[in-house]
Coordinates of C-alpha atoms in Angstrom, one line a residue:
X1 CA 0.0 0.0 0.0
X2 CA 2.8 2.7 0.7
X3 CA 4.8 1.7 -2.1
X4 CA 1.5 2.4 -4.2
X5 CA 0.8 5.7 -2.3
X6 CA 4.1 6.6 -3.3
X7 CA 4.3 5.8 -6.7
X8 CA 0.7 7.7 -7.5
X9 CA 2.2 10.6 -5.8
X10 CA 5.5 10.6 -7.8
X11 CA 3.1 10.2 -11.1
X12 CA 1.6 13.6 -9.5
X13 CA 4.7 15.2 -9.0
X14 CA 5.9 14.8 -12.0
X15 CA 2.5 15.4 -13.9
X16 CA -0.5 17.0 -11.5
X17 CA -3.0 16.6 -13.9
X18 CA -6.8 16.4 -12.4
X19 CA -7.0 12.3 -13.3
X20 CA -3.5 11.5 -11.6
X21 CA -4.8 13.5 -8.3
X22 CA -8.7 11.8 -8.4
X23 CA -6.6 8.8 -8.3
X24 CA -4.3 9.3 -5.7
X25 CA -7.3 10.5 -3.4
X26 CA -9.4 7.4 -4.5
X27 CA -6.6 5.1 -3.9
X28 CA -6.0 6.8 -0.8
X29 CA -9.2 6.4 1.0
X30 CA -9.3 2.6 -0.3
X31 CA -6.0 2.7 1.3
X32 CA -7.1 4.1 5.0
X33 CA -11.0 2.3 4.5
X34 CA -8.6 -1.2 4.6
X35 CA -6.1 -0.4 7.4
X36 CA -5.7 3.0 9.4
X37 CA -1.7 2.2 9.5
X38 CA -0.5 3.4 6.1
X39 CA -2.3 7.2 7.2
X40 CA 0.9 8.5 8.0
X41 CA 2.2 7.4 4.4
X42 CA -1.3 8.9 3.1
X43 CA -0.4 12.4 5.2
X44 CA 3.0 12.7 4.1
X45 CA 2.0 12.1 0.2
X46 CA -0.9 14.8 0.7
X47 CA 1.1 17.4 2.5
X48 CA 4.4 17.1 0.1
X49 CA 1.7 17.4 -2.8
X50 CA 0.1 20.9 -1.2
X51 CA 4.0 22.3 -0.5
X52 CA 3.9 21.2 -4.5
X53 CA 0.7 23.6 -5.2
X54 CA 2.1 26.3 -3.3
X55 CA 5.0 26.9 -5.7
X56 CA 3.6 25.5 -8.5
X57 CA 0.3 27.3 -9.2
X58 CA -0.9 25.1 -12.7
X59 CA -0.6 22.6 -9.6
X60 CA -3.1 23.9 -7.3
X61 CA -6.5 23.0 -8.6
X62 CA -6.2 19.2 -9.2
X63 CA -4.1 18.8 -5.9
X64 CA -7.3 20.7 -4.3
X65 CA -9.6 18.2 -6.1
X66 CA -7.6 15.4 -5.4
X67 CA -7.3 16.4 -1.8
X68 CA -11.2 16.9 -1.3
X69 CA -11.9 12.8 -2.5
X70 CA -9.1 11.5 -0.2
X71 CA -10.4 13.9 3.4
X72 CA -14.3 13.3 2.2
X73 CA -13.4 9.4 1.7
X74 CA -11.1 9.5 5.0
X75 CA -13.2 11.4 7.2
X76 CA -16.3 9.0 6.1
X77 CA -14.0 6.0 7.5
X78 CA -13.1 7.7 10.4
X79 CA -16.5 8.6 11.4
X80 CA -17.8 4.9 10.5
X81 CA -14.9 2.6 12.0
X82 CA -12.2 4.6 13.5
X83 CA -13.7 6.2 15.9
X84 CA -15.2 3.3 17.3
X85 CA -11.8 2.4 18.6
X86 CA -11.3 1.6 21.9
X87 CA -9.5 3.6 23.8
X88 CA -7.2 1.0 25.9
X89 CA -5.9 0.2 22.6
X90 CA -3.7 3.7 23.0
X91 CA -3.3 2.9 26.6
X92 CA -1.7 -0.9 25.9
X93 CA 0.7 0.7 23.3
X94 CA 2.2 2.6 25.8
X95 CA 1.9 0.3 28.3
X96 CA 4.4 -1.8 25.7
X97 CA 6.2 1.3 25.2
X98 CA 5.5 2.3 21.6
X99 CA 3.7 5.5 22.5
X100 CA 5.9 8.3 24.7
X101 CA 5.2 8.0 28.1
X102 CA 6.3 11.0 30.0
X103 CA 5.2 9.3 33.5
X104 CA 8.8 8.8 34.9
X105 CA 12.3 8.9 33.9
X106 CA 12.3 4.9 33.6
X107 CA 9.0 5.4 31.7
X108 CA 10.5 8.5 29.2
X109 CA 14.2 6.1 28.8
X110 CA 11.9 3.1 28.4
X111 CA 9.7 4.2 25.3
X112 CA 12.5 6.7 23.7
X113 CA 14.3 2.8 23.2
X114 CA 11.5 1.2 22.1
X115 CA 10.5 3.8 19.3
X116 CA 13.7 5.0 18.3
X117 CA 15.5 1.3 18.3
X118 CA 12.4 -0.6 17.3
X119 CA 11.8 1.7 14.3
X120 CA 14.9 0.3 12.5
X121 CA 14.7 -3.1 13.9
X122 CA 12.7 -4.7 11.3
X123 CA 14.1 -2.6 8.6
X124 CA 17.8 -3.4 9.7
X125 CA 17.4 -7.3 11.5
X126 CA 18.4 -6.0 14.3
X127 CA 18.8 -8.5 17.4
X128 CA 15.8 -7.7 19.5
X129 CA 16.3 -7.7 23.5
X130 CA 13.3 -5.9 24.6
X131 CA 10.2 -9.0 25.1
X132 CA 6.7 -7.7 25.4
X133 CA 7.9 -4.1 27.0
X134 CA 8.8 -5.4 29.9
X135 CA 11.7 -3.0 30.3
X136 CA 15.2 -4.6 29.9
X137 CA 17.3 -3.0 27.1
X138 CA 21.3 -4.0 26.5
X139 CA 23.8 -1.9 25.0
X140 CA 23.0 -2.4 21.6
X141 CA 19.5 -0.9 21.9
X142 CA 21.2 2.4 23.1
X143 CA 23.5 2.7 20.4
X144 CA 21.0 2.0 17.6
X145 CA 18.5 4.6 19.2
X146 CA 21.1 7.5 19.4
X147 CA 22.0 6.5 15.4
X148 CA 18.1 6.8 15.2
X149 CA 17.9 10.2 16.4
X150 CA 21.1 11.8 14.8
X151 CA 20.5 9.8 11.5
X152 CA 16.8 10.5 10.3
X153 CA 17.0 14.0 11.0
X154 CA 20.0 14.4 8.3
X155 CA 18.2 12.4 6.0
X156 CA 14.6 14.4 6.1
X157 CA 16.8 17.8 6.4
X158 CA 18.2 16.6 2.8
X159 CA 14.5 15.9 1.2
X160 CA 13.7 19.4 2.9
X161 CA 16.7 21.3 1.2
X162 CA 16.6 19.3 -2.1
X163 CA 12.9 20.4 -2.2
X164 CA 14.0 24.0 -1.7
X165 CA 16.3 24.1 -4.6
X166 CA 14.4 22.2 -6.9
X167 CA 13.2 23.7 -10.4
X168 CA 10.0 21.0 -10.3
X169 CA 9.1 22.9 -7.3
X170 CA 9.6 19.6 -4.7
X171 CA 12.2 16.8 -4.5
X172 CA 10.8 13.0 -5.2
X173 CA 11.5 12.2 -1.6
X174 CA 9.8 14.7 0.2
X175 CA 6.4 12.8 0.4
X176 CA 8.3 9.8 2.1
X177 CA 10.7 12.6 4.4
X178 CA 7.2 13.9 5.7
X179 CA 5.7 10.4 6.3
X180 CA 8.5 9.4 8.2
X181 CA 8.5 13.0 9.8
X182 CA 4.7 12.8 10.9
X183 CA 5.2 9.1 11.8
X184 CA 7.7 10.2 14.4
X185 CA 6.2 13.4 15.7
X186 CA 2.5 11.4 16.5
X187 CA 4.6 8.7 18.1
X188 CA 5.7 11.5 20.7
X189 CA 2.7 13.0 21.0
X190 CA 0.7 9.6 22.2
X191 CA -1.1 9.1 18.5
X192 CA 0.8 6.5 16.4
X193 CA 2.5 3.7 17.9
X194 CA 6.0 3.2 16.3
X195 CA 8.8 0.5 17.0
X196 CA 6.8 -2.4 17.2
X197 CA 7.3 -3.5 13.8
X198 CA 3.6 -4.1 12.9
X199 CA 3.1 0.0 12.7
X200 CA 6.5 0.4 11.0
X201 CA 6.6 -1.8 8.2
X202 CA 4.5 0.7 6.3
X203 CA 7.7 3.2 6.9
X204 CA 10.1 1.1 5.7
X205 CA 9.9 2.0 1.4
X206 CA 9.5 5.4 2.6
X207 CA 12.5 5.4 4.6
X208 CA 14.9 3.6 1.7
X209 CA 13.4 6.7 -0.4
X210 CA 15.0 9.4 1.6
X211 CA 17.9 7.1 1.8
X212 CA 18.7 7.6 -1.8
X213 CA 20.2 10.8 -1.7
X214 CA 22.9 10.2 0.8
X215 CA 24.0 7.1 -0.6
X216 CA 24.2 8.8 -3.5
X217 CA 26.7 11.4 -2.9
X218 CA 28.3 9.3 -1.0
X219 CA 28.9 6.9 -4.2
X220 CA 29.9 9.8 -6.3
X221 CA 32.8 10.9 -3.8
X222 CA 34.0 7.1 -3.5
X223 CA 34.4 7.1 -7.4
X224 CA 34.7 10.7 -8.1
X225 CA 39.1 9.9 -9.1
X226 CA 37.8 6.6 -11.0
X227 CA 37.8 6.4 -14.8
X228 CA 34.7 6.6 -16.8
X229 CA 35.1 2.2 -17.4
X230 CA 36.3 1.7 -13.8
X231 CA 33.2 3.5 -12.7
X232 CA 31.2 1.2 -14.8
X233 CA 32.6 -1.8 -13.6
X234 CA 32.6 -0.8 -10.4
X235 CA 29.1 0.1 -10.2
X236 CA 28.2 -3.2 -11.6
X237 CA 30.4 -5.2 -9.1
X238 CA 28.6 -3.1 -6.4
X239 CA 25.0 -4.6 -7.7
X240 CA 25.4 -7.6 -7.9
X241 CA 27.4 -8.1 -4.5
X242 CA 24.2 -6.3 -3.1
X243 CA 21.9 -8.5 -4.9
X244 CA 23.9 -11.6 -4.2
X245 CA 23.6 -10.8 -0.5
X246 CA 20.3 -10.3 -0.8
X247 CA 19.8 -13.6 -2.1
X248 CA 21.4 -15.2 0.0
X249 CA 20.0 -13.5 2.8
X250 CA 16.2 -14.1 1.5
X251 CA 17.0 -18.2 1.1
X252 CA 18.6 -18.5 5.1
X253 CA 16.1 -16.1 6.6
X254 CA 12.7 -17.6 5.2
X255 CA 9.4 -15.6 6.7
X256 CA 8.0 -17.0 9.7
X257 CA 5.2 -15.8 11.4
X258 CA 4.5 -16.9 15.5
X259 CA 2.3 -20.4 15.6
X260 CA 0.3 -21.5 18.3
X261 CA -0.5 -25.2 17.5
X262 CA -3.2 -25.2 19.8
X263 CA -5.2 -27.8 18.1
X264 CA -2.5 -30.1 18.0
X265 CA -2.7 -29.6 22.1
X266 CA -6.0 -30.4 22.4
X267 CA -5.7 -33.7 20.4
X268 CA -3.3 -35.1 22.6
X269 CA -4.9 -33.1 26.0
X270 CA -8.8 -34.1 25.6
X271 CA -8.7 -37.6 25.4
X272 CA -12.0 -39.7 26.5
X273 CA -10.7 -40.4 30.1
X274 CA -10.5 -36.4 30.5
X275 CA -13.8 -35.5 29.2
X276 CA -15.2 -34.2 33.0
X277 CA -12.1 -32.5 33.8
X278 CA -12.1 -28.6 33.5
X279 CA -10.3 -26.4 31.2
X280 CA -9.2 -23.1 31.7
X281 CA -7.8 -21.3 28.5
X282 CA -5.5 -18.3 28.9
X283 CA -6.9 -15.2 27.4
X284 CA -3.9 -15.0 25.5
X285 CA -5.4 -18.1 23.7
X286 CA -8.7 -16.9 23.8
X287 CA -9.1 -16.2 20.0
X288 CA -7.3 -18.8 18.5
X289 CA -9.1 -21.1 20.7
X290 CA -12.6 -20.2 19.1
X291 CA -11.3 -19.4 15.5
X292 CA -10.4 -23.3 15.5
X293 CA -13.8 -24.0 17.7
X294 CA -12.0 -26.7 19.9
X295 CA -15.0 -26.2 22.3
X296 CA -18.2 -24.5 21.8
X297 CA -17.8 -20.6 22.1
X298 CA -19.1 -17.6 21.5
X299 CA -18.3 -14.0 20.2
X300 CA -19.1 -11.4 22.9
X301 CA -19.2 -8.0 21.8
X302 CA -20.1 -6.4 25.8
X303 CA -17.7 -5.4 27.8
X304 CA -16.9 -8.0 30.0
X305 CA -16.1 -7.0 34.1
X306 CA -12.3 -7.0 34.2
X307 CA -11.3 -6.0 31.1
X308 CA -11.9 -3.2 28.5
X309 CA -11.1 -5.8 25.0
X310 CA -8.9 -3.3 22.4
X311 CA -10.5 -5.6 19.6
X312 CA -14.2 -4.1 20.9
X313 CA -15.7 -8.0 21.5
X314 CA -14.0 -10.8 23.3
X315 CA -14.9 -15.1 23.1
X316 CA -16.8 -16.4 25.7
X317 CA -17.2 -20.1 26.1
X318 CA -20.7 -21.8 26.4
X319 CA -19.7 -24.9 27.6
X320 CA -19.5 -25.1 31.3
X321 CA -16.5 -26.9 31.8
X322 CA -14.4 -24.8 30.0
X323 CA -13.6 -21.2 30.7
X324 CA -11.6 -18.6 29.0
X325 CA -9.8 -15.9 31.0
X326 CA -10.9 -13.1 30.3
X327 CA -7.8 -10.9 31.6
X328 CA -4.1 -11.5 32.7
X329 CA -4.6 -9.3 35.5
X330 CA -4.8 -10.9 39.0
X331 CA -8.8 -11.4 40.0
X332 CA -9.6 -12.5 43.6
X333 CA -12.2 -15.5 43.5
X334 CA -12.8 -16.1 39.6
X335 CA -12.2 -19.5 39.5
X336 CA -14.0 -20.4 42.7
X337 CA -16.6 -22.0 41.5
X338 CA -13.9 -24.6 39.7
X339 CA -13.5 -26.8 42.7
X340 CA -17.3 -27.5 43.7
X341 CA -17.5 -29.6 40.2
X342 CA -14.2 -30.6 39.2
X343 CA -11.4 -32.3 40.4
X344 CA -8.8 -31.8 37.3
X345 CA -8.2 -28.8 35.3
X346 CA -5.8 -28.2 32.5
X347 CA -4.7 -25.2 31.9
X348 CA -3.9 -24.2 28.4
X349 CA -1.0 -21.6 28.5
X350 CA 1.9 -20.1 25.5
X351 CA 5.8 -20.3 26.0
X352 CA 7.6 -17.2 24.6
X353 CA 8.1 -18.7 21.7
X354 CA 5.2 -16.6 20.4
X355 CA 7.7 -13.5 20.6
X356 CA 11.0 -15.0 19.3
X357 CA 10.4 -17.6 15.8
X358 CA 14.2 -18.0 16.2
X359 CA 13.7 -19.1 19.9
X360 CA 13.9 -23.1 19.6
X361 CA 12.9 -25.4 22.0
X362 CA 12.6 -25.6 24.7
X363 CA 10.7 -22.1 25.5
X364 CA 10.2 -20.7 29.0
X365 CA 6.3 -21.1 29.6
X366 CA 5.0 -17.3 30.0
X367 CA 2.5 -17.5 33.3
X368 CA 0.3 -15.0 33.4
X369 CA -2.5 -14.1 36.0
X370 CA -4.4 -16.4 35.0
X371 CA -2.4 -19.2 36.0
X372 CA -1.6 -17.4 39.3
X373 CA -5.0 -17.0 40.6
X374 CA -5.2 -20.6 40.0
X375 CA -2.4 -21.1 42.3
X376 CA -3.9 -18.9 44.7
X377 CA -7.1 -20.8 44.7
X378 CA -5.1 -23.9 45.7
X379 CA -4.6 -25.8 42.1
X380 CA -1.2 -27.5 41.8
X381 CA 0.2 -29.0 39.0
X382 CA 0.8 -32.6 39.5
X383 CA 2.3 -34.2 36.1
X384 CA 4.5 -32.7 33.7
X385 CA 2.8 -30.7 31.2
X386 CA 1.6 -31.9 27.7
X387 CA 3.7 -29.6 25.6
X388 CA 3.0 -28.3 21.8
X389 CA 4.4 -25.4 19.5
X390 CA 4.6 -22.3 21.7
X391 CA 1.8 -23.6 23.8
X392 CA 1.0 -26.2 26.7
X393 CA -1.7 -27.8 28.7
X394 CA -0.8 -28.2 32.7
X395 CA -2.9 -30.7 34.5
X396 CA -4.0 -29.0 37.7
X397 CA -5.1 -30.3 40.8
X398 CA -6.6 -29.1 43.9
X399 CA -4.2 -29.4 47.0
X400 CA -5.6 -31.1 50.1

């Protein structure tokens, strides 16, 4: 989706004709109607295309036009869908540190790393140390956030003063500087998440963009003393060790996305001689558990007593010897009813595996407060527990 914002918007830069600016605003609102992360890229085409209109004036009136169809299509989307957003969605962020968080000094240190470190993390495969914001940082994380900070300004400052000098009245990189500029600047104001890879990846073309520039001066003063042939051939050498690398690097890093092989878990958990024990699935689980229907559940779309669901509904299970936790916060008493009917439980957790795909096994199990107000209601575990991709099932029972 960037990549296409970005292209239309060159197309407009280089011709602003009223067809090539109806298209970018169509395109944009399909854009922002499918997913509200690629706005920033949608922002930062718009705004490098009205800095185009103001020094360009044959510019203005299709850029005006094209403008209208993308805020009347936006603002209809907002109004329909994206304002229906919870609002603990922006509190977990910067819970997790991807939002700045001006609470404390830990708090301000904690999601300055995560934004300005994560940001080129996914871009860069950079080792990451920080697990689910719970804090910890190593050296590395520092060094790559100070680059962060010194770096990107030097590279949107270029788009800026290339822009200034052009004769076509704005540089080609300008739409992705101000992406990446607006990007930052809602981050630090608490609108945008940024360094947790899922609300990056839209910045990464857009970044590469204002890249360009740099890299190419910087090519030109390596070969400015080399013959016109040597140039040649060393420009050539340069490509193909580049593409070379990254072929190599695409056929040893293959993508791999985070399973849960919870249904594998419950073949070998709920055999016949455990059909009256009771399960308790972390809410963690919660959605996989019902998208595969391993029991009978249900979609609830109320507000359930403990938690505020970012997703606006939540799965409920209709089945009375299941339940699914419906927070990871500690909750005094939820499970009491457990032990007047049951004798066994199983509790169905995830490993951290779910955070790390390079992480073999074994994982550490992640126990959450689920598992600890079992504990506090007197469940043990007795027998080792039945262990699957990034998740397990730990047979429970109560002490005497």
């Amino acid at each position: 989706a960037s990549c296409l914002l970005l292209w239309l918007t060159e197309r407009c830069r280089r011709d602003p004709s009223s067809r090539r600016c109806l298209e970018l605003g169509a395109v944009s609102t399909l854009v922002v109607a499918t997913s509200a992360s690629p706005l920033v890229v949608v922002a930062g085409c718009w705004a490098a295309l009205v800095v185009l209109g103001v020094k360009v004036s044959r510019a203005r009136r299709p850029i005006a036009w094209g403008l209208l169809v993308a805020a009347v299509g936006i603002g209809t989307t907002y109004l329909a869908f994206l304002s229906k957003v919870p609002s603990v969605l922006n509190t977990n962020w910067k819970r997790r540190g991807y939002l700045l968080d001006t609470s404390s000094t830990h708090r301000l240190e904690h999601t300055l790393l995560e934004i300005f470190a994560g940001l080129p993390h996914g871009l860069l495969g950079t080792p990451a140390s920080v697990v689910v914001g719970i804090g910890r940082s190593h050296w590395y994380d520092v060094v790559l956030a100070i680059a962060t900070v010194v770096v990107l300004p030097l590279l949107l400052g270029t788009s800026v003063r290339d822009s200034w000098r052009s004769p076509e009245g704005i540089a080609c990189t300008l739409p992705s500087a101000i992406a990446v500029a607006v990007a930052v600047i809602a981050a630090l104001i608490g609108r945008v998440p940024l360094g947790d890879g899922r609300t990056d990846e839209v910045l990464y073309p857009a970044l590469l963009i204002v890249a360009i520039p740099p890299l190419t001066s910087a090519w030109r003063l390596a070969t400015a003393r080399l013959s016109v042939g040597s140039k040649a051939t060393t420009k050539i050498g340069a490509c193909g060790f580049v593409l070379l690398g990254a072929a190599l690097f695409g056929a040893t890093h293959t993508a791999r996305y985070p399973t849960i092989d919870l249904r594998g878990l419950y073949a070998k958990t709920y055999r016949i001689d455990h059909v009256n024990d009771a399960i308790v699935v972390d809410s963690f689980n919660s959605f996989t558990w019902g998208l595969y229907n391993l029991t009978p559940t249900a979609i609830s779309i109320e507000p359930d007593r403990y938690y505020e669901w970012p997703q606006g509904f939540h799965m409920v299970s209709t089945v009375s010897n299941v339940i699914i936790s419906d927070t990871d916060a500690l909750d005094s008493n939820r499970f009491a009813s457990l032990s007047a009917h049951f004798h066994v439980l199983w509790y169905i957790g995830y490993d951290q595996g779910t955070y790390d795909v390079g992480s073999g096994p074994p994982n550490l199990p992640h126990y959450t407060g689920a598992y600890g107000e079992l504990l506090r209601e007197g469940w043990r575990p007795y027998t080792s527990a039945v262990v699957a991709e990034h998740c397990f099932a730990q047979p429970m029972v109560l002490a005497r």
